[in-house]
mmCIF file of C-alpha atoms in Angstrom:
data_model
loop_
_atom_site.group_PDB
_atom_site.id
_atom_site.type_symbol
_atom_site.label_atom_id
_atom_site.label_comp_id
_atom_site.label_asym_id
_atom_site.label_seq_id
_atom_site.Cartn_x
_atom_site.Cartn_y
_atom_site.Cartn_z
ATOM 1 C CA UNK A 79 -0.083 -0.079 0.108
ATOM 2 C CA UNK A 80 1.306 3.429 -0.592
ATOM 3 C CA UNK A 81 2.345 5.670 2.016
ATOM 4 C CA UNK A 82 0.195 8.676 2.372
ATOM 5 C CA UNK A 83 -0.395 11.551 4.936
ATOM 6 C CA UNK A 84 -2.436 9.293 7.092
ATOM 7 C CA UNK A 85 0.797 7.157 7.845
ATOM 8 C CA UNK A 86 1.946 10.224 9.825
ATOM 9 C CA UNK A 87 -0.031 8.544 12.588
ATOM 10 C CA UNK A 88 1.131 5.005 12.249
ATOM 11 C CA UNK A 89 2.884 3.593 15.200
ATOM 12 C CA UNK A 90 5.829 2.574 13.240
ATOM 13 C CA UNK A 91 8.517 5.212 13.029
ATOM 14 C CA UNK A 92 9.682 3.928 9.752
ATOM 15 C CA UNK A 93 6.209 4.415 8.107
ATOM 16 C CA UNK A 94 6.112 7.898 9.559
ATOM 17 C CA UNK A 95 9.655 8.648 8.118
ATOM 18 C CA UNK A 96 8.193 7.646 4.833
ATOM 19 C CA UNK A 97 5.206 9.594 5.131
ATOM 20 C CA UNK A 98 7.240 12.699 5.922
ATOM 21 C CA UNK A 99 9.361 12.148 2.655
ATOM 22 C CA UNK A 100 6.058 11.680 0.785
ATOM 23 C CA UNK A 101 5.114 15.290 2.061
ATOM 24 C CA UNK A 102 7.909 16.977 -0.024
ATOM 25 C CA UNK A 103 6.284 18.888 -2.889
ATOM 26 C CA UNK A 104 2.740 18.999 -1.479
ATOM 27 C CA UNK A 105 1.081 22.153 -1.379
ATOM 28 C CA UNK A 106 0.824 22.004 2.404
ATOM 29 C CA UNK A 107 4.097 20.339 2.855
ATOM 30 C CA UNK A 108 5.385 23.317 5.385
ATOM 31 C CA UNK A 109 2.373 23.248 7.579
ATOM 32 C CA UNK A 110 2.124 19.582 7.880
ATOM 33 C CA UNK A 111 5.951 19.348 8.450
ATOM 34 C CA UNK A 112 5.756 21.977 11.115
ATOM 35 C CA UNK A 113 2.987 19.978 12.689
ATOM 36 C CA UNK A 114 5.107 16.862 12.711
ATOM 37 C CA UNK A 115 7.884 18.556 14.476
ATOM 38 C CA UNK A 116 5.577 20.018 17.186
ATOM 39 C CA UNK A 117 3.925 16.390 18.077
ATOM 40 C CA UNK A 118 6.518 13.835 16.885
ATOM 41 C CA UNK A 119 8.571 12.059 19.670
ATOM 42 C CA UNK A 120 10.752 9.805 17.732
ATOM 43 C CA UNK A 121 14.238 11.449 16.886
ATOM 44 C CA UNK A 122 14.560 9.858 13.481
ATOM 45 C CA UNK A 123 11.021 10.980 12.346
ATOM 46 C CA UNK A 124 11.904 14.597 13.559
ATOM 47 C CA UNK A 125 15.072 14.604 11.854
ATOM 48 C CA UNK A 126 13.591 13.490 8.413
ATOM 49 C CA UNK A 127 10.684 16.212 9.033
ATOM 50 C CA UNK A 128 13.506 18.917 9.789
ATOM 51 C CA UNK A 129 15.305 17.948 6.690
ATOM 52 C CA UNK A 130 12.427 17.739 4.659
ATOM 53 C CA UNK A 131 11.392 21.275 5.700
ATOM 54 C CA UNK A 132 14.681 22.538 5.055
ATOM 55 C CA UNK A 133 14.238 21.103 1.627
ATOM 56 C CA UNK A 134 11.231 22.926 0.887
ATOM 57 C CA UNK A 135 13.286 26.268 0.873
ATOM 58 C CA UNK A 136 10.272 27.911 2.580
ATOM 59 C CA UNK A 137 10.802 31.214 4.153
ATOM 60 C CA UNK A 138 8.015 30.346 6.513
ATOM 61 C CA UNK A 139 9.724 26.935 7.401
ATOM 62 C CA UNK A 140 13.076 28.633 7.948
ATOM 63 C CA UNK A 141 11.863 31.893 9.713
ATOM 64 C CA UNK A 142 11.605 30.188 12.965
ATOM 65 C CA UNK A 143 8.262 28.499 12.666
ATOM 66 C CA UNK A 144 9.738 25.278 12.909
ATOM 67 C CA UNK A 145 11.900 26.351 15.875
ATOM 68 C CA UNK A 146 8.830 27.596 17.835
ATOM 69 C CA UNK A 147 6.701 24.827 17.166
ATOM 70 C CA UNK A 148 9.187 22.064 16.679
ATOM 71 C CA UNK A 149 10.796 22.282 20.261
ATOM 72 C CA UNK A 150 14.298 23.651 19.010
ATOM 73 C CA UNK A 151 15.034 21.489 16.081
ATOM 74 C CA UNK A 152 15.387 24.237 13.698
ATOM 75 C CA UNK A 153 18.621 26.276 13.322
ATOM 76 C CA UNK A 154 19.221 28.826 16.166
ATOM 77 C CA UNK A 155 18.707 32.492 15.489
ATOM 78 C CA UNK A 156 21.775 34.253 14.026
ATOM 79 C CA UNK A 157 24.440 35.423 16.402
ATOM 80 C CA UNK A 158 24.743 39.324 16.480
ATOM 81 C CA UNK A 159 28.076 40.837 16.965
ATOM 82 C CA UNK A 160 28.834 44.374 18.096
#
């Protein structure tokens, strides 16, 4: 059976990772990936979601929304000197 968005709730982390990868390119990918980061407890699934979010190149995804909702997995804010 194909892996779809419903697989994001599957008890198997491997299927959740596949579902995360399947989101790349979807119109609602950024919002869905941010949701995954906010609620996911498995490190490997969270890592896959963060990488997928970064791959979208979305300003919303990289602006800190993932950092705020994703419990700190996004890059920290830039360091300001001086």
